[in-house]
Amino acid sequence: MHTVIIIGGGPAGCEAAYQLASDGIQVHLIEKNNETGGNLNNWYQLFPDRKNAQDLNKRLQEQLNHPGITLHLGMEPSRVEKDGQGRFSVSLSDGSLLEGDALLVATGFKTFDAKRKEEYGYGIYENVVTSVDLENMFRNHAIRTSKGDVPRRIGIIHCVGSRDEKVCNFHCSKLCCITGVKQAIELREMLPESEIFCFYMDMRMFGPGYEEMYREAQEKYNIKFIRGRLSEAAENREHQVQVKVEDTLLGRPLRVTLDLMVLLVGMEASNETQGMARELGVKLAPSGFILPLDPHYGNNLTGEKGVFITGCCSAPMNLTDTLNDARSAAVCITRYLNMK
Amino acid sequence: MNLEGKQQVWKDYQKEIADDRYYYARSCIRQTFFPGSEWAYLDILKNKLGKDVLDDPRHTTCTGIGYHSDVVPVQTIMTVVARHFALMTEAGYENITPSCITSFGIYTEILETWAHHPEIEEQIREYLWKATGREFKKPKNLAHTSDIIYKFREDIAAQARYKLVDVHTGRQLRGVDHIGCHYAKMFPSKGIGGAEFPAVLSGMISSWGGDVVDYPERRHCCGFGFRQYLVMANRGYSVANSKKKFESMRPYEPDFIVANCPGCAMFLDKWQYTISEMEGTTYGQDGYGIPVLTYEELAGLVLGYDPWELGLQMHQVAVEPLLDKMGIAYDPEMKYRTKEGKDIGRPKCPTYLKV
Amino acid sequence: MNFWGFNISETRSINYDTNDKDMLIHVLQEVPSCKLCIECGGCTAGCTAGRLTSFNIRKLQMFMKRGENKEIREELHKCMLCGKCILVCPRGVDTRKMILSMMKYIKNNQK
Amino acid sequence: MGDILKRLREDIHFMEGFNSCMNCGVCTAICPAAEFYNYDPRVIVETVQRGDEGEIEELLKSDTIWYCGECMSCKTRCPRCNTPGLVIMGLRKVSQELGYFVHSEKGRQQYALKHVIGESVLKRGYCVTPDLVKPEMHPEQGPVWEWIYEHMDDFYDRVHGNLRKPGAGALRAVDAESMDELHRIFDVTGGTEFLNQIESYSREKAEEEGTDLEEGYFLRTYMENSGNHQ
């Protein structure tokens, strides 16, 4: 029987583990945290269907009860080695050693550190939060300003840490646009009296049901969309956030004072993704994510034989695509093992 | 506002500043409107801090105002600056410290351009040789004179005779810092604290006992805009930009403004008069304006220099309210006298702005 | 020319905080489809009045949404009410009705 | 490629300032000129990006390129590392080389700037000196400046100036040798030619209008404001 070692227990790693195990392959799933789920643990509701993110998480966790899966929680791979026969041995942080016939990297992404956009004042201005902070507020059902008031005017800022050479991220993080729309709707539902803006450059509604959700945000929820990238924010005496954008479709600068400003932080390759790439000698794209062997036919393959990738370690992806990508990786690995 | 967040940013932008032996380059605007500041700077460095500074009479303008008014081509300004480097090299100095922010920006821009385009540096070396027979080494360290004062702010604090504190109430004086655009907006890593939260002046205010005011339009340009001020017809732009800043800072009731760009210091002072005459608005307390100081003047006051020797009588906005708060003794009779004490009259009073 | 040789310039920025959104509230009540605009400019591209004058229907409805009503008062009468814009709009905004609603608001709120 | 585009692409400011633009508007959002003039740096960059020679020629003949104050606030922010302010410097240079600047009110002001700043540099060795800030040309400087101006010699002595005297110090007279070197630098690097070019195009324009270059034309370029700039 073949054994596969999966590094990373987010949605991609979990789904791939289940698919491989269902095909009769022995799976070791390594997760650095004490629970699986990765970034999904930080999410409240999913787009576009507004499903509770933790329901999906639970389902993925339940799948891991499969007898073919061995879970290694709270573990990090300290060393990965490959022998001449194409077998991998992975040393874990507790000193134990795993062996496998293939390696699947599912180390995912991290969200952009908003402090790096200094002019937005995250970590300095009191009422500037990230989309991740906002999900947390949703979970606690408490959308309040630093003074504890209900925010009357909220601005959602697109492209924070994405499409921005200044922070060395040329890529589009793809999910922020729809996240912004989703969060705007959730805010409106919790705070029906508040005025909500999205400041965007392009509305990239790439997934099924996304454009419809954008339309709904306008029609049903009266969310205001202004095409102009945030140039700078400043705090006034009342700790409100004064923002400066250009209303580019009118060609005039626009100033508005917000009670709460939400930064839609983009996605970057996680430290573990970068570390694994170094360790395994696989190539990184200019975006910092792992470069697949071929963007069409080999998106789960790397230049290294027996090393596969899945999920957001190779590019920003939504959950649907991540789960598909995990199944696709499972197919590739199964075929690889059968030909061995 | 979260101070620790700012401190983190400041940590990210610390630049190297030489300890001693500076070649000084004067500023067109500073020497015209703030000659006392240039004197005080040299005096503080030489006599209070024991540093070696060369005030070379042979240097000239960098032509920066002409360059940014688009009447001086880039090769010309580069060669003029190269001549300054040559004078510095010949005098045996390696650290250059321009007093003007636009000069500092231009020196930085030139060194960066040469780093990316060595062929341009070569061409400029040829031009300089052809025009003057001089050769140069590039400076080892380039710092604005406000960087130098920032570097030694604690040494100045140790010798301070006055603090930025209201002696009558014990309240910390509220200071607004205004950073010249060309200090760090073009090359954020060349400014202490970077472009968004520069610490070069706020650091001085804090070290000397004051409280720094951060207001929404802090980063906005004073409105000089070179051609936008130099040509009379365009001055509506210049004054409007400063007005935008005054309106934004007024609610914080600042006790003073400090600037590191000589142009900004002059404009923020003079425009308060213009706005008061045109619209009847004043921004300080009781009909006064908000005193605007250069960082040399601020350092000079803290160190106990005579306000009139520093040239504070050149300001249109009266500085006396600030001097009174700091408890600085001054002779009002001497304000407009000559060095010998001769009476040469006094300026007329503005209509609205109290002086 | 005054004594100074210049006047203090006025800002061109849209100040959303202070602008008057009353017309917007009125028009959105009468023509809710206005909310659906994605600012694509289809309406303006084929606009009869726009070919002959400075009239720009896309910008006009955007000005309304920002509370910049001065521009609307100056431009609105240039519309010929031909309704070509309705045919083009990919989001089904009833642009003609929007213009009529703006006109009605202005008539009822003459300064 | 047309002549204008060729000149632009050889210009170091243009080269450094222009990469590619996605029209996000961060430059315009904080631009002091966009705040007070009918000016949009984003549109400038978009226009040069389109690369239509005729359209750019029109731009070079318009008031538009003269609104920027070269504060370079745009450089700090652009997510594509463009600097609209540097693009403007390139456009202004070409506009002056080709004589297009005399077509617009704001462009013609280059003569005033050449007259005021260019000549000051070559006569005094500084861009600004106190005697050039004449109170009648600078009413906004206020009564204190007027008083200083009237008592210049006494006054600058009081504040440690060395007005028009030899040696070191603020406002000293720059020595003859240094002035010679400055002049030769202008000659060798094309600075003199550039100033002369501004003068000759302006002279042509003044003659066309039947005004005297140094009097009527200068004052007009210094003071004229049609008020059509917002």
Tab-separated table of N, CA and C in Angstrom, chain D residues 37-129:
chain	number	residue	atom	x	y	z
D	37	TYR	N	-7.328	72.926	-9.045
D	37	TYR	CA	-7.395	73.209	-10.482
D	37	TYR	C	-8.220	72.123	-11.166
D	38	ASN	N	-8.644	72.435	-12.397
D	38	ASN	CA	-9.315	71.427	-13.208
D	38	ASN	C	-8.229	70.509	-13.759
D	39	TYR	N	-7.729	69.655	-12.887
D	39	TYR	CA	-6.517	68.910	-13.188
D	39	TYR	C	-6.620	67.514	-12.610
D	40	ASP	N	-6.144	66.541	-13.362
D	40	ASP	CA	-6.237	65.153	-12.924
D	40	ASP	C	-4.994	64.394	-13.395
D	41	PRO	N	-4.022	64.205	-12.511
D	41	PRO	CA	-2.779	63.539	-12.943
D	41	PRO	C	-3.026	62.150	-13.526
D	42	ARG	N	-4.073	61.474	-13.032
D	42	ARG	CA	-4.399	60.156	-13.579
D	42	ARG	C	-4.680	60.266	-15.077
D	43	VAL	N	-5.422	61.290	-15.459
D	43	VAL	CA	-5.778	61.459	-16.869
D	43	VAL	C	-4.540	61.794	-17.705
D	44	ILE	N	-3.610	62.554	-17.115
D	44	ILE	CA	-2.362	62.867	-17.831
D	44	ILE	C	-1.633	61.564	-18.179
D	45	VAL	N	-1.488	60.705	-17.173
D	45	VAL	CA	-0.751	59.452	-17.390
D	45	VAL	C	-1.499	58.563	-18.376
D	46	GLU	N	-2.807	58.567	-18.280
D	46	GLU	CA	-3.623	57.776	-19.201
D	46	GLU	C	-3.413	58.284	-20.638
D	47	THR	N	-3.342	59.589	-20.782
D	47	THR	CA	-3.165	60.172	-22.116
D	47	THR	C	-1.817	59.774	-22.710
D	48	VAL	N	-0.745	59.876	-21.914
D	48	VAL	CA	0.549	59.480	-22.487
D	48	VAL	C	0.603	57.975	-22.696
D	49	GLN	N	-0.141	57.231	-21.889
D	49	GLN	CA	-0.167	55.778	-22.061
D	49	GLN	C	-0.831	55.406	-23.395
D	50	ARG	N	-1.866	56.169	-23.756
D	50	ARG	CA	-2.521	55.903	-25.048
D	50	ARG	C	-1.560	56.181	-26.192
D	51	GLY	N	-0.681	57.167	-25.996
D	51	GLY	CA	0.393	57.394	-26.963
D	51	GLY	C	-0.045	58.003	-28.277
D	52	ASP	N	-1.140	58.724	-28.293
D	52	ASP	CA	-1.592	59.377	-29.517
D	52	ASP	C	-0.856	60.716	-29.650
D	53	GLU	N	-0.039	60.813	-30.694
D	53	GLU	CA	0.821	61.988	-30.879
D	53	GLU	C	0.011	63.296	-30.909
D	54	GLY	N	-1.096	63.260	-31.648
D	54	GLY	CA	-1.923	64.469	-31.771
D	54	GLY	C	-2.495	64.890	-30.436
D	55	GLU	N	-2.938	63.897	-29.678
D	55	GLU	CA	-3.535	64.164	-28.370
D	55	GLU	C	-2.484	64.743	-27.414
D	56	ILE	N	-1.267	64.200	-27.503
D	56	ILE	CA	-0.199	64.687	-26.620
D	56	ILE	C	0.217	66.099	-27.033
D	57	GLU	N	0.239	66.353	-28.328
D	57	GLU	CA	0.572	67.705	-28.791
D	57	GLU	C	-0.418	68.715	-28.212
D	58	GLU	N	-1.683	68.337	-28.253
D	58	GLU	CA	-2.722	69.204	-27.698
D	58	GLU	C	-2.478	69.473	-26.208
D	59	LEU	N	-2.073	68.397	-25.524
D	59	LEU	CA	-1.777	68.508	-24.090
D	59	LEU	C	-0.622	69.498	-23.858
D	60	LEU	N	0.400	69.396	-24.701
D	60	LEU	CA	1.573	70.264	-24.540
D	60	LEU	C	1.239	71.733	-24.797
D	61	LYS	N	0.161	71.961	-25.550
D	61	LYS	CA	-0.240	73.338	-25.852
D	61	LYS	C	-1.271	73.864	-24.864
D	62	SER	N	-1.679	73.013	-23.922
D	62	SER	CA	-2.775	73.396	-23.023
D	62	SER	C	-2.267	73.921	-21.686
D	63	ASP	N	-3.189	74.485	-20.922
D	63	ASP	CA	-2.878	74.921	-19.556
D	63	ASP	C	-2.598	73.726	-18.644
D	64	THR	N	-3.200	72.581	-19.004
D	64	THR	CA	-3.258	71.434	-18.095
D	64	THR	C	-1.910	71.039	-17.495
D	65	ILE	N	-0.876	70.966	-18.341
D	65	ILE	CA	0.395	70.451	-17.812
D	65	ILE	C	1.072	71.433	-16.868
D	66	TRP	N	0.546	72.639	-16.771
D	66	TRP	CA	1.210	73.650	-15.936
D	66	TRP	C	0.586	73.797	-14.558
D	67	TYR	N	-0.401	72.965	-14.251
D	67	TYR	CA	-1.082	73.074	-12.954
D	67	TYR	C	-0.318	72.388	-11.820
D	68	CYS	N	0.478	71.390	-12.169
D	68	CYS	CA	1.175	70.592	-11.150
D	68	CYS	C	2.159	71.467	-10.371
D	69	GLY	N	2.280	71.221	-9.073
D	69	GLY	CA	3.206	71.986	-8.228
D	69	GLY	C	4.501	71.235	-7.942
D	70	GLU	N	4.669	70.081	-8.582
D	70	GLU	CA	5.883	69.259	-8.410
D	70	GLU	C	6.205	68.959	-6.943
D	71	CYS	N	5.171	68.767	-6.135
D	71	CYS	CA	5.413	68.386	-4.745
D	71	CYS	C	5.787	66.912	-4.659
D	72	MET	N	5.441	66.159	-5.712
D	72	MET	CA	5.782	64.736	-5.832
D	72	MET	C	5.072	63.852	-4.792
D	73	SER	N	3.977	64.357	-4.253
D	73	SER	CA	3.182	63.519	-3.334
D	73	SER	C	2.693	62.263	-4.049
D	74	CYS	N	2.515	62.351	-5.365
D	74	CYS	CA	2.012	61.213	-6.137
D	74	CYS	C	2.999	60.050	-6.127
D	75	LYS	N	4.295	60.369	-6.021
D	75	LYS	CA	5.296	59.297	-6.094
D	75	LYS	C	5.158	58.323	-4.924
D	76	THR	N	4.843	58.860	-3.752
D	76	THR	CA	4.754	58.019	-2.564
D	76	THR	C	3.699	56.934	-2.722
D	77	ARG	N	2.639	57.225	-3.471
D	77	ARG	CA	1.457	56.396	-3.407
D	77	ARG	C	1.249	55.421	-4.551
D	78	CYS	N	1.735	55.724	-5.740
D	78	CYS	CA	1.311	54.963	-6.919
D	78	CYS	C	1.614	53.470	-6.777
D	79	PRO	N	0.584	52.610	-6.927
D	79	PRO	CA	0.791	51.162	-6.786
D	79	PRO	C	1.526	50.544	-7.974
D	80	ARG	N	1.760	51.332	-9.016
D	80	ARG	CA	2.538	50.833	-10.150
D	80	ARG	C	3.885	51.559	-10.255
D	81	CYS	N	4.230	52.280	-9.187
D	81	CYS	CA	5.499	53.009	-9.136
D	81	CYS	C	5.684	53.999	-10.279
D	82	ASN	N	4.590	54.611	-10.702
D	82	ASN	CA	4.704	55.741	-11.614
D	82	ASN	C	4.914	56.999	-10.775
D	83	THR	N	5.377	58.066	-11.424
D	83	THR	CA	5.390	59.376	-10.790
D	83	THR	C	4.812	60.385	-11.768
D	84	PRO	N	3.508	60.635	-11.667
D	84	PRO	CA	2.919	61.618	-12.584
D	84	PRO	C	3.677	62.952	-12.577
D	85	GLY	N	4.197	63.351	-11.428
D	85	GLY	CA	4.945	64.608	-11.346
D	85	GLY	C	6.177	64.604	-12.254
D	86	LEU	N	6.832	63.460	-12.367
D	86	LEU	CA	7.986	63.365	-13.263
D	86	LEU	C	7.535	63.342	-14.722
D	87	VAL	N	6.396	62.706	-14.989
D	87	VAL	CA	5.846	62.711	-16.353
D	87	VAL	C	5.583	64.165	-16.765
D	88	ILE	N	5.018	64.931	-15.827
D	88	ILE	CA	4.755	66.349	-16.080
D	88	ILE	C	6.066	67.084	-16.402
D	89	MET	N	7.125	66.798	-15.650
D	89	MET	CA	8.406	67.473	-15.922
D	89	MET	C	8.871	67.178	-17.346
D	90	GLY	N	8.679	65.939	-17.778
D	90	GLY	CA	9.046	65.563	-19.149
D	90	GLY	C	8.202	66.305	-20.172
D	91	LEU	N	6.892	66.356	-19.917
D	91	LEU	CA	5.989	67.037	-20.850
D	91	LEU	C	6.321	68.532	-20.932
D	92	ARG	N	6.631	69.129	-19.783
D	92	ARG	CA	6.935	70.558	-19.765
D	92	ARG	C	8.217	70.856	-20.534
D	93	LYS	N	9.168	69.952	-20.387
D	93	LYS	CA	10.447	70.153	-21.092
D	93	LYS	C	10.195	70.158	-22.597
D	94	VAL	N	9.459	69.140	-23.066
D	94	VAL	CA	9.217	69.038	-24.508
D	94	VAL	C	8.364	70.210	-24.989
D	95	SER	N	7.400	70.617	-24.192
D	95	SER	CA	6.553	71.758	-24.561
D	95	SER	C	7.408	73.007	-24.763
D	96	GLN	N	8.433	73.153	-23.951
D	96	GLN	CA	9.296	74.332	-24.071
D	96	GLN	C	10.278	74.190	-25.232
D	97	GLU	N	10.759	72.963	-25.450
D	97	GLU	CA	11.671	72.754	-26.585
D	97	GLU	C	10.980	73.049	-27.911
D	98	LEU	N	9.699	72.665	-27.992
D	98	LEU	CA	8.992	72.814	-29.260
D	98	LEU	C	8.216	74.130	-29.349
D	99	GLY	N	8.301	74.920	-28.312
D	99	GLY	CA	7.628	76.228	-28.344
D	99	GLY	C	6.128	76.167	-28.152
D	100	TYR	N	5.618	75.009	-27.701
D	100	TYR	CA	4.170	74.863	-27.514
D	100	TYR	C	3.664	75.620	-26.287
D	101	PHE	N	4.561	75.913	-25.367
D	101	PHE	CA	4.123	76.527	-24.106
D	101	PHE	C	3.500	77.895	-24.305
D	102	VAL	N	3.866	78.601	-25.378
D	102	VAL	CA	3.307	79.948	-25.552
D	102	VAL	C	1.843	79.912	-25.991
D	103	HIS	N	1.330	78.698	-26.262
D	103	HIS	CA	-0.073	78.596	-26.689
D	103	HIS	C	-1.055	78.722	-25.532
D	104	SER	N	-0.592	78.556	-24.299
D	104	SER	CA	-1.551	78.597	-23.185
D	104	SER	C	-1.145	79.666	-22.170
D	105	GLU	N	-2.162	80.131	-21.470
D	105	GLU	CA	-1.939	81.172	-20.458
D	105	GLU	C	-0.916	80.729	-19.407
D	106	LYS	N	-1.125	79.530	-18.880
D	106	LYS	CA	-0.226	79.050	-17.823
D	106	LYS	C	1.145	78.703	-18.395
D	107	GLY	N	1.178	78.238	-19.644
D	107	GLY	CA	2.445	77.914	-20.274
D	107	GLY	C	3.292	79.160	-20.479
D	108	ARG	N	2.654	80.234	-20.901
D	108	ARG	CA	3.394	81.489	-21.157
D	108	ARG	C	4.109	81.997	-19.910
D	109	GLN	N	3.618	81.572	-18.739
D	109	GLN	CA	4.259	82.007	-17.488
D	109	GLN	C	5.714	81.558	-17.402
D	110	GLN	N	6.107	80.612	-18.243
D	110	GLN	CA	7.512	80.186	-18.210
D	110	GLN	C	8.432	81.371	-18.473
D	111	TYR	N	7.929	82.336	-19.236
D	111	TYR	CA	8.770	83.518	-19.458
D	111	TYR	C	8.972	84.267	-18.138
D	112	ALA	N	7.900	84.439	-17.397
D	112	ALA	CA	8.019	85.134	-16.108
D	112	ALA	C	8.997	84.396	-15.202
D	113	LEU	N	8.923	83.072	-15.209
D	113	LEU	CA	9.795	82.277	-14.338
D	113	LEU	C	11.246	82.367	-14.787
D	114	LYS	N	11.428	82.358	-16.091
D	114	LYS	CA	12.782	82.512	-16.628
D	114	LYS	C	13.321	83.881	-16.201
D	115	HIS	N	12.473	84.872	-16.310
D	115	HIS	CA	12.844	86.251	-15.998
D	115	HIS	C	13.188	86.391	-14.515
D	116	VAL	N	12.362	85.810	-13.670
D	116	VAL	CA	12.534	86.000	-12.226
D	116	VAL	C	13.613	85.065	-11.671
D	117	ILE	N	13.463	83.772	-11.912
D	117	ILE	CA	14.355	82.791	-11.277
D	117	ILE	C	15.614	82.559	-12.099
D	118	GLY	N	15.427	82.314	-13.392
D	118	GLY	CA	16.577	82.019	-14.252
D	118	GLY	C	17.616	83.121	-14.166
D	119	GLU	N	17.163	84.363	-14.265
D	119	GLU	CA	18.113	85.473	-14.260
D	119	GLU	C	18.710	85.706	-12.886
D	120	SER	N	17.942	85.428	-11.842
D	120	SER	CA	18.476	85.569	-10.493
D	120	SER	C	19.638	84.600	-10.275
D	121	VAL	N	19.450	83.381	-10.735
D	121	VAL	CA	20.515	82.378	-10.587
D	121	VAL	C	21.786	82.872	-11.269
D	122	LEU	N	21.636	83.386	-12.473
D	122	LEU	CA	22.825	83.770	-13.236
D	122	LEU	C	23.433	85.091	-12.761
D	123	LYS	N	22.636	85.954	-12.133
D	123	LYS	CA	23.172	87.226	-11.638
D	123	LYS	C	23.692	87.127	-10.217
D	124	ARG	N	22.977	86.377	-9.358
D	124	ARG	CA	23.328	86.384	-7.925
D	124	ARG	C	23.900	85.064	-7.442
D	125	GLY	N	23.693	84.010	-8.226
D	125	GLY	CA	24.129	82.707	-7.745
D	125	GLY	C	23.120	82.066	-6.806
D	126	TYR	N	21.976	82.716	-6.616
D	126	TYR	CA	20.881	82.137	-5.825
D	126	TYR	C	19.558	82.332	-6.546
D	127	CYS	N	18.614	81.423	-6.306
D	127	CYS	CA	17.308	81.511	-6.977
D	127	CYS	C	16.512	82.696	-6.456
D	128	VAL	N	16.684	82.983	-5.179
D	128	VAL	CA	15.930	84.057	-4.538
D	128	VAL	C	16.915	84.864	-3.709
D	129	THR	N	16.797	86.169	-3.749
D	129	THR	CA	17.538	87.033	-2.813
D	129	THR	C	16.561	88.104	-2.346
